[in-house]
CSV table of C-alpha atoms and ligand atoms in Angstrom, one decimal:
chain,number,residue,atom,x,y,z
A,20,UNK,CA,40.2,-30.4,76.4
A,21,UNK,CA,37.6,-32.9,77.1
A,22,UNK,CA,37.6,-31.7,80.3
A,23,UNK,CA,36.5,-28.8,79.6
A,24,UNK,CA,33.3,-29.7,78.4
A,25,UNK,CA,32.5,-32.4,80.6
A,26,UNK,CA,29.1,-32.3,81.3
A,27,UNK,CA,28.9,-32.8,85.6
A,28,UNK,CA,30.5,-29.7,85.8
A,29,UNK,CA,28.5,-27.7,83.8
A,30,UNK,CA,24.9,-29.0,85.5
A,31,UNK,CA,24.0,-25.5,86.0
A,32,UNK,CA,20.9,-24.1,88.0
A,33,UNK,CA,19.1,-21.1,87.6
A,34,UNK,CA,17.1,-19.5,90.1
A,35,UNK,CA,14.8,-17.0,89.2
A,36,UNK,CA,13.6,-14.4,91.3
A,37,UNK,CA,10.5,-12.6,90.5
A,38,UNK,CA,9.5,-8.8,91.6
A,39,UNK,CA,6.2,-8.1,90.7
A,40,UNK,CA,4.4,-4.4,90.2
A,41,UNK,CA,1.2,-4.2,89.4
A,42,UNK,CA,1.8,-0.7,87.5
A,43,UNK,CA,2.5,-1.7,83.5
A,44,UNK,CA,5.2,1.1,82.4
A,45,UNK,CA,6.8,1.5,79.3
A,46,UNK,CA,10.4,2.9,79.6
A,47,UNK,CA,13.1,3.5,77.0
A,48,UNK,CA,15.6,4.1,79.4
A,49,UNK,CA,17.1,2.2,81.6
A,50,UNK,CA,15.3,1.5,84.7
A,51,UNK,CA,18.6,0.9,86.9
A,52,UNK,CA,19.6,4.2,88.5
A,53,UNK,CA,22.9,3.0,90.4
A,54,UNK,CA,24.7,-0.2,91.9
A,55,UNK,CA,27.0,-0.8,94.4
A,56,UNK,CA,28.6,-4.4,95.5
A,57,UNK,CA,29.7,-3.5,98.7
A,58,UNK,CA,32.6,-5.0,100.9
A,59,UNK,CA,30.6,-7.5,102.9
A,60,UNK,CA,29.3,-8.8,99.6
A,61,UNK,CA,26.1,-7.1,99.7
A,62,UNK,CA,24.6,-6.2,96.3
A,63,UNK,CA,22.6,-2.7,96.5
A,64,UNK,CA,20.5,-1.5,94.1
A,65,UNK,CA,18.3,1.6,93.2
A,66,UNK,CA,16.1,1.8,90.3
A,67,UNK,CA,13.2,3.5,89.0
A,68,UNK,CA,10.1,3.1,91.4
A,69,UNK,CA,8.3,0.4,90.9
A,70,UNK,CA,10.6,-1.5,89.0
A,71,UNK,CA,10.0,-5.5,88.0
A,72,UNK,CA,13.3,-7.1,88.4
A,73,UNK,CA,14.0,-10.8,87.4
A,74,UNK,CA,17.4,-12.1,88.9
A,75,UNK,CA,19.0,-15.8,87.5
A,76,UNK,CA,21.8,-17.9,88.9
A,77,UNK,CA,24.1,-19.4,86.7
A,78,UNK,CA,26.6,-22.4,88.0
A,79,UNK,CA,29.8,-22.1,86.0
A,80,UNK,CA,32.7,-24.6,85.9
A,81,UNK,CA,36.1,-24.9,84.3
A,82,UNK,CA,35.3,-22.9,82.0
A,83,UNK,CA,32.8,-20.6,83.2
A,84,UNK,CA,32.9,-19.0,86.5
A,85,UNK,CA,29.5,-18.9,88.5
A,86,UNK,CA,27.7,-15.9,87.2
A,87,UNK,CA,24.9,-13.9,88.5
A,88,UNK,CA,22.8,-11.1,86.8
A,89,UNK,CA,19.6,-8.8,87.1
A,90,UNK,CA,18.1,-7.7,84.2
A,91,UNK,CA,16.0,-4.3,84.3
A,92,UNK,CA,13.6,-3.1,82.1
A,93,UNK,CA,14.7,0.2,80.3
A,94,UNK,CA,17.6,-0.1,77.4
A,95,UNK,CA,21.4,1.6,78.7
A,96,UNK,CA,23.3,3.9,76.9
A,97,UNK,CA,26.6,2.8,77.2
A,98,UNK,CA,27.4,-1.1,77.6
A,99,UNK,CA,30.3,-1.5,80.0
A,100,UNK,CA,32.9,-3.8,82.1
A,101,UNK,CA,34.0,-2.8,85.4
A,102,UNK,CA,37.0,-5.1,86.7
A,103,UNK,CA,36.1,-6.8,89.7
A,104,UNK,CA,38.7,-7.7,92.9
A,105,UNK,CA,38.6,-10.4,95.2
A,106,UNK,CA,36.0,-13.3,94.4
A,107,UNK,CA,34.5,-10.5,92.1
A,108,UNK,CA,35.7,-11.4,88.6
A,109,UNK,CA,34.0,-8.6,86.8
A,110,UNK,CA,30.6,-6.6,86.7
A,111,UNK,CA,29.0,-5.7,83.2
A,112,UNK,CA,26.5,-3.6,82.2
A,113,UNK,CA,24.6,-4.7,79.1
A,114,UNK,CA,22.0,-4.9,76.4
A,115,UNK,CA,21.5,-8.3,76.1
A,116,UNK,CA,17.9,-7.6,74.2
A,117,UNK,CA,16.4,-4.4,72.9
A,118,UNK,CA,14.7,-2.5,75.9
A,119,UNK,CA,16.4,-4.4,78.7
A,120,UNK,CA,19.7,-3.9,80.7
A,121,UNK,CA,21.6,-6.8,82.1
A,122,UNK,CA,24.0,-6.1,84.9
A,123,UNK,CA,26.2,-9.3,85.2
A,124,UNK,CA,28.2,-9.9,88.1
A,125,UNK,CA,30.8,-12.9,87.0
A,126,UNK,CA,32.2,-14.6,90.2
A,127,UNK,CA,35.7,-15.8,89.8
A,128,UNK,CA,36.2,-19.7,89.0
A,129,UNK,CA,36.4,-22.4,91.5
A,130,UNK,CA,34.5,-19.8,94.5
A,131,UNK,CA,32.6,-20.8,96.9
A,132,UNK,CA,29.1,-19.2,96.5
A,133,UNK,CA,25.3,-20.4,98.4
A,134,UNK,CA,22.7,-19.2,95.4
A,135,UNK,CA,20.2,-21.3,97.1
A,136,UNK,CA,20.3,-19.2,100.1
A,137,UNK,CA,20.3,-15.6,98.2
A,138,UNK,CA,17.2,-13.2,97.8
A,139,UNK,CA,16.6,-10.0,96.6
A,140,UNK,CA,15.0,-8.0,98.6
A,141,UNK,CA,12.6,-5.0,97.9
A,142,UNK,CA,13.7,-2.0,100.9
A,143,UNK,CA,11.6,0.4,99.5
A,144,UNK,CA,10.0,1.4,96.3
A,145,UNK,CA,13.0,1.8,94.7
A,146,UNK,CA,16.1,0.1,96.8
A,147,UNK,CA,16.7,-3.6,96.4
A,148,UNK,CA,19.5,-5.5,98.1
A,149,UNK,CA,21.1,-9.0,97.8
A,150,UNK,CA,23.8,-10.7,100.1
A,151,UNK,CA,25.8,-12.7,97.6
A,152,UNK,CA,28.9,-13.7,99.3
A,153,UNK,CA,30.7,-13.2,102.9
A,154,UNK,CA,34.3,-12.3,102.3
A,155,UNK,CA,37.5,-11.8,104.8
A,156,UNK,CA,38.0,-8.1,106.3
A,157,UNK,CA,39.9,-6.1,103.5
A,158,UNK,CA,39.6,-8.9,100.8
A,159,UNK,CA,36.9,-7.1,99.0
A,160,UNK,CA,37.2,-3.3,98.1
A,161,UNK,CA,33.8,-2.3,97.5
A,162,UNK,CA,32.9,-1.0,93.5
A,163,UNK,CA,29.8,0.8,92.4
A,164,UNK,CA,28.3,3.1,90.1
A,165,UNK,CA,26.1,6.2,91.5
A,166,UNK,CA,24.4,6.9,94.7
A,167,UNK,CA,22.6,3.6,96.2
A,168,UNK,CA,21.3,5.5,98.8
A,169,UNK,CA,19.6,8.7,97.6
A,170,UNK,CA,15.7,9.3,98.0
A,171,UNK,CA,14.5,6.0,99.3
A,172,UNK,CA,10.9,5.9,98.8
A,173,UNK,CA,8.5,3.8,101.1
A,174,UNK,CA,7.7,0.2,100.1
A,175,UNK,CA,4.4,-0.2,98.6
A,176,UNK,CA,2.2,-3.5,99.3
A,177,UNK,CA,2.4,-4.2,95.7
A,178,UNK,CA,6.3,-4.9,96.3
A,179,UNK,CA,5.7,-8.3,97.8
A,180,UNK,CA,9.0,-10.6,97.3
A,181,UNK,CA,8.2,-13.3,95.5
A,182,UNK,CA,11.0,-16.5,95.5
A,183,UNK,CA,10.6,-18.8,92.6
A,184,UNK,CA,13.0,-21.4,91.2
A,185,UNK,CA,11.8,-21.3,87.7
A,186,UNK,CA,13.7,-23.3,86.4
A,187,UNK,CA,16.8,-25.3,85.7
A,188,UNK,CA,18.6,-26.0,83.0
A,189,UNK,CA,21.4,-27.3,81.3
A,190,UNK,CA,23.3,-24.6,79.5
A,191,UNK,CA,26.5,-26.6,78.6
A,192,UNK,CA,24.8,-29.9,77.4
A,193,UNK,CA,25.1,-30.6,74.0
A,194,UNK,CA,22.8,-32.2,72.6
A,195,UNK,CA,22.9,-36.0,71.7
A,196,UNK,CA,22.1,-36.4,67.7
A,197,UNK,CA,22.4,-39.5,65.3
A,198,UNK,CA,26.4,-40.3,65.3
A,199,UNK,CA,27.5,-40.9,62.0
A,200,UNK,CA,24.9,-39.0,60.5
A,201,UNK,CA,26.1,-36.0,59.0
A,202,UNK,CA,28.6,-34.2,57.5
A,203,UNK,CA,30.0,-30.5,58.2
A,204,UNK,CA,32.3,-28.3,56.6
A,205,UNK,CA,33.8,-25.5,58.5
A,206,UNK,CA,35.1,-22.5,57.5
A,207,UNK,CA,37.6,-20.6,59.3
A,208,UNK,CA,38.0,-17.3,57.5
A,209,UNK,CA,41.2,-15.8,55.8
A,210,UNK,CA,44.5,-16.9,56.9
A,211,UNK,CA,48.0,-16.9,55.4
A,212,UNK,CA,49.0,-13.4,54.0
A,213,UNK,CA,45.4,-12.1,54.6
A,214,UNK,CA,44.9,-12.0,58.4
A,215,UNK,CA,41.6,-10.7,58.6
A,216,UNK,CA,40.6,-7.9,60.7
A,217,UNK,CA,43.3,-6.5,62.9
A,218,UNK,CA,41.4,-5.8,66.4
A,219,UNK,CA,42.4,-3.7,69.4
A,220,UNK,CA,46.2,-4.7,70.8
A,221,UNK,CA,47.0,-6.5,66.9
A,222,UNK,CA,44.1,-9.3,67.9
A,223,UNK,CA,44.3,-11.0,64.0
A,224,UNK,CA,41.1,-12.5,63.1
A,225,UNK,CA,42.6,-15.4,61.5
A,226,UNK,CA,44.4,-16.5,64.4
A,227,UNK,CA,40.8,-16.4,66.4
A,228,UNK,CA,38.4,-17.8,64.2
A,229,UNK,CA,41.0,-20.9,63.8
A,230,UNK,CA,41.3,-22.0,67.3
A,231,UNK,CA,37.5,-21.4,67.5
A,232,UNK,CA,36.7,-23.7,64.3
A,233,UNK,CA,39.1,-26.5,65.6
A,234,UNK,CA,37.6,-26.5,68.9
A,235,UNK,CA,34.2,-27.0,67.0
A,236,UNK,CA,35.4,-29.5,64.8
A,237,UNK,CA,36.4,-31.3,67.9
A,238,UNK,CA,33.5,-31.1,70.1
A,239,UNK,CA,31.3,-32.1,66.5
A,240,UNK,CA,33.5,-34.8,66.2
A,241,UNK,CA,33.0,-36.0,70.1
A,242,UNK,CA,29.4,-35.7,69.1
A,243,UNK,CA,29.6,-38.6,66.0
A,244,UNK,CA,29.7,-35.5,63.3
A,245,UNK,CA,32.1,-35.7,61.0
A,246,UNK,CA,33.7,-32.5,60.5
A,247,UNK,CA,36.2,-31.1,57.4
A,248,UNK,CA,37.7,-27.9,57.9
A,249,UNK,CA,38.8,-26.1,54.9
A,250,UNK,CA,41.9,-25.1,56.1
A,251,UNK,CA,43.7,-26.0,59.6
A,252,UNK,CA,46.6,-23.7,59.9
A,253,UNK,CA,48.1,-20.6,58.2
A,254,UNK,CA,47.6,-20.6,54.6
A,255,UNK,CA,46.7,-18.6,51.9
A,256,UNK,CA,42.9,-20.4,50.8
A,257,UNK,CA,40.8,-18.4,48.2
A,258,UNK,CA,37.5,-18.3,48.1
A,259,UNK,CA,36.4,-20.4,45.5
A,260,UNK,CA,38.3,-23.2,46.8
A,261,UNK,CA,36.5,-22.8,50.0
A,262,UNK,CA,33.3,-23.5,48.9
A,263,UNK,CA,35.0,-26.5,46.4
A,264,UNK,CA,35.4,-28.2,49.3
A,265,UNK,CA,32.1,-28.2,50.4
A,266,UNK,CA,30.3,-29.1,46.9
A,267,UNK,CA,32.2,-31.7,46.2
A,268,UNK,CA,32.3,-33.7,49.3
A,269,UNK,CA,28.3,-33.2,49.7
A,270,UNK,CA,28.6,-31.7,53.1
A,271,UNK,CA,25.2,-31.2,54.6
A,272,UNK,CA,26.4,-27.6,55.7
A,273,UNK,CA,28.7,-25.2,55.9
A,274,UNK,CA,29.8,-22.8,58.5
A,275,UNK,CA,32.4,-19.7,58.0
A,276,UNK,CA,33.5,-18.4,60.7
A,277,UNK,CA,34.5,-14.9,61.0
A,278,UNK,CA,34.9,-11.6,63.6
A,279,UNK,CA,34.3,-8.1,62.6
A,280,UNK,CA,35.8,-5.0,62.1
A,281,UNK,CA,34.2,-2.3,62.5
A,282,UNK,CA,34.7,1.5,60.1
A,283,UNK,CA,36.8,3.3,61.9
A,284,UNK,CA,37.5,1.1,64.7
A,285,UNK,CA,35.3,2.3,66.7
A,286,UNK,CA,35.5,0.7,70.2
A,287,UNK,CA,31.9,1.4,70.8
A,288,UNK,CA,30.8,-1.0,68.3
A,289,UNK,CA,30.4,-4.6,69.7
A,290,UNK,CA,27.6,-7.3,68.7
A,291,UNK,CA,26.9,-10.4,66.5
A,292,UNK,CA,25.7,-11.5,64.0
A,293,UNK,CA,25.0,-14.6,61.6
A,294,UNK,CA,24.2,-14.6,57.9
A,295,UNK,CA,22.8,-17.0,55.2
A,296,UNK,CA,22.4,-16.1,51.6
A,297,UNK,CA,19.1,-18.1,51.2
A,298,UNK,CA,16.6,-21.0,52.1
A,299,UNK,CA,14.9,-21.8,55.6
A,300,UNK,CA,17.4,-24.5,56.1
A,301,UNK,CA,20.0,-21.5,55.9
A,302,UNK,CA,18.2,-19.1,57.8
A,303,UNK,CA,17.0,-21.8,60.7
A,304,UNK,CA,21.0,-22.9,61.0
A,305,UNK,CA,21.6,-19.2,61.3
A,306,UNK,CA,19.2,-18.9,64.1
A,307,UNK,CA,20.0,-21.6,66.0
A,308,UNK,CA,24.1,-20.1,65.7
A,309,UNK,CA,23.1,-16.9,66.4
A,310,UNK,CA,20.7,-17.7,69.7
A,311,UNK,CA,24.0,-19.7,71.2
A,312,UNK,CA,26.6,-17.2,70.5
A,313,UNK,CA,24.8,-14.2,72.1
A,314,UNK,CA,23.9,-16.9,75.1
A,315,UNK,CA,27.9,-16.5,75.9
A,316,UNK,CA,28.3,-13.2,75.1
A,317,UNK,CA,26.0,-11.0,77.5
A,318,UNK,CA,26.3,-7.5,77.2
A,319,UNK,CA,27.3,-7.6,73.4
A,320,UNK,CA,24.3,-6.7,71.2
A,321,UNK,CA,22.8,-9.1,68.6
A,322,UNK,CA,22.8,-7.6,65.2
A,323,UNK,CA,20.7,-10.4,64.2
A,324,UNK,CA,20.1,-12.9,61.3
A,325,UNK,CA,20.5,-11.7,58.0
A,326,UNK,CA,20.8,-12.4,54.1
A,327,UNK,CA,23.9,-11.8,52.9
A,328,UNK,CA,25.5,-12.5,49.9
A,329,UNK,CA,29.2,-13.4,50.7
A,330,UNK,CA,30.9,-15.7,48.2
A,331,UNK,CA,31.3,-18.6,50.4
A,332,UNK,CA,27.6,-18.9,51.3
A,333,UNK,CA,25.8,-17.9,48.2
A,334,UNK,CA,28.2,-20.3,45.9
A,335,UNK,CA,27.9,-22.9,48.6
A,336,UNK,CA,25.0,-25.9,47.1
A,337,UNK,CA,24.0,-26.4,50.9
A,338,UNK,CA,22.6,-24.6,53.8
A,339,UNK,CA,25.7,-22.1,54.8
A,340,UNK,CA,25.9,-19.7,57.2
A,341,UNK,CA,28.8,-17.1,58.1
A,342,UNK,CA,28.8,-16.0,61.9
A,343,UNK,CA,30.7,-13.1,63.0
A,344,UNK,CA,31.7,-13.7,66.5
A,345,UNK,CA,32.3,-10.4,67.3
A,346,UNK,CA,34.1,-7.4,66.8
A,347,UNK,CA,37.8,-7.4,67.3
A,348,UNK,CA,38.0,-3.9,67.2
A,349,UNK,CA,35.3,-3.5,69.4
A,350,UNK,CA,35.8,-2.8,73.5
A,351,UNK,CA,33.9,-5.3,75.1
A,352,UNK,CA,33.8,-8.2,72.2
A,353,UNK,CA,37.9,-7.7,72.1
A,354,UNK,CA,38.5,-8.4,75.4
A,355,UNK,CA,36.6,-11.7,75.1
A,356,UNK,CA,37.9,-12.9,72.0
A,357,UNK,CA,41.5,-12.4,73.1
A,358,UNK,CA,40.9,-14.8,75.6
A,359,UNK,CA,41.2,-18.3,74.9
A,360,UNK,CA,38.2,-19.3,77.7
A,361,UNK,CA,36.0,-17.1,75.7
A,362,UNK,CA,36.9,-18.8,72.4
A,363,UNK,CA,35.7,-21.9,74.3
A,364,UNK,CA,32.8,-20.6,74.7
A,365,UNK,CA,32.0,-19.4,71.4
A,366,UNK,CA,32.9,-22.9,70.2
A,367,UNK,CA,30.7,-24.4,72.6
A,368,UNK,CA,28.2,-22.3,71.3
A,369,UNK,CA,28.5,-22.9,67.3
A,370,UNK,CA,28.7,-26.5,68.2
A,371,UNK,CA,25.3,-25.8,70.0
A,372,UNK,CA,23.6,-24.4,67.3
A,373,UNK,CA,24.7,-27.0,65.0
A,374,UNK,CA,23.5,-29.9,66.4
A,375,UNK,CA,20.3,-28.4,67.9
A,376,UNK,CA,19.6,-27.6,64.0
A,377,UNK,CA,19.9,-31.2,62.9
A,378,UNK,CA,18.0,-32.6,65.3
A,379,UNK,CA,15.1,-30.0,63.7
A,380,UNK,CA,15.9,-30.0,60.0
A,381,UNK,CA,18.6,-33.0,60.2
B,26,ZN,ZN1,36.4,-12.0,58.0
């Protein structure tokens, strides 16, 4: 598992491509009109005129593939995935913040990419192009969404390309924090005869949010943070018990992990969210959560950081937070969370929050 995690694998670089307009517009929807990754590799765009683009890089490893995405001004209507072929992995079409779409094209892992060498280019006022890969004849089957091609405008002097790296950074390092310093509880939710929710294809929340909160115990633990989970396979825990745990052992906080269900099970609803019952200690360990999990979760929305007043947070004596890591009966978050890569990631994430919030309020 170390492996996973190692940190030389994860340097990752983002380059950040910058397409200026001088015209300020305010949009509500979105501003990309259609796409089209063809079979050469060449990414085509069209887009409202005048449209400021930013473009990012993202080197992936083990665990993550490399992963490339455009985000657009203008919010979409329907978030989507659209299975890839060939070093294509997948493209998805999100909302990663209000008023934005993200469309994410996730490389397949160990490919063989030259992000250094890519650019966006402007064709007109309204056509953009990118040459992300070379592929065999026939290896790639070209996928796409609308007419690339339709009224091309001419390219205004304003449209000049502009190639900045902006900035790199390292996604996948945890943070170094005092070893032997503090003290976590973590709370996988449910369990034994109660399984939780029951997501699309029987995905059993208990069974999720336990490999997730061993994996964080574990990376916490690599970390010098010593970890207690309250419960560590398939057993019927109450509530009260739960939160025992944590006042007793004077645990300096407490983490329950959870994924949602949503009324209905509506496949529509996707998204995340973190809550704490009270406190700025609660709220900033919520934050921090929250910030990481959507990081590894583009396209799903963030339903934010919230007050809540769930037994195991508001009987808890120490900042405690409950994350929901998605919904299992939700399209896009299912097909993450059945996937034990994703629950990586997640893990990564919580872990990322956690330590990032005791080097601030520690
Ligand atoms: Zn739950």
């Amino acid at each position: 598992m170390s492996k996973f995690f190692n940190n030389k694998l994860f340097r990752c670089l983002s380059i950040l491509l910058v397409f200026n307009s001088n015209i300020p517009l305010v949009r509500s929807s979105s501003a990309l009109a259609a796409w089209s990754l063809n079979s050469n590799g060449v990414l085509e765009l069209r887009t409202k005129s005048d449209t400021k683009l930013e473009a990012y890089f993202q080197k992936g490893g083990e665990v993550f593939g490399d992963r490339f995405w455009i985000d657009f001004p203008g919010e979409l209507k329907n978030p989507r995935i659209i299975e890839g072929n060939g070093p294509i992995k997948e493209i998805r079409l999100g909302k990663p913040i209000k008023g934005k779409t993200r469309l994410v094209v996730e490389f397949i892992e160990n490919n063989d990419l030259r992000p250094l060498k890519w650019s966006l280019v402007g064709l007109d006022q309204n056509r953009w192009r990118i040459k992300l890969f070379s592929s065999p004849r026939n290896s790639f089957k070209k996928i796409g969404e609308g007419n690339v091609k339709q009224s091309p405008l001419k390219l205004t002097s304003n449209q000049k390309q502009i190639n900045t790296i902006k900035r790199n950074y390292d996604f996948l390092n945890l943070p170094d924090i005092k070893r032997n310093n503090f003290y976590v509880v973590i709370d996988p939710g449910h369990g034994g005869p109660d399984p939780g929710a029951i997501g699309i294809g029987g995905l059993r929340e208990t069974d999720v949010v336990l490999e997730v909160s061993k994996l964080v115990k574990k990376l916490l633990t690599e970390k010098g943070v010593k970890v207690r989970l309250t419960r560590n396979k398939e057993l019927d825990l109450d509530l009260p018990p739960r939160v025992s745990i944590a006042n007793r052992t004077d645990a300096d906080i407490f983490v329950s992990i959870h994924a949602n269900a949503s009324r209905g099970r509506r496949r529509d609803i996707n998204g995340l969210e973190t809550f704490y019952y009270s406190g700025w200690r609660g709220r900033l360990l919520a934050k921090k959560i929250q910030k990481q999990i959507l990081k590894v979760s583009p396209g799903s929305p963030d339903r934010g950081v919230r007050q809540g007043r769930f037994f195991v947070i508001k009987n808890t004596r120490m900042p405690a937070v409950l994350v929901e890591i998605g919904f299992l009966t939700g399209r896009l978050d299912a097909r993450r969370l059945e996937k034990s890569i994703h629950r990586k990631r997640i893990a990564y994430a919580i872990t990322r929050g956690i330590l990032e919030y005791f080097s601030k309020a520690g």
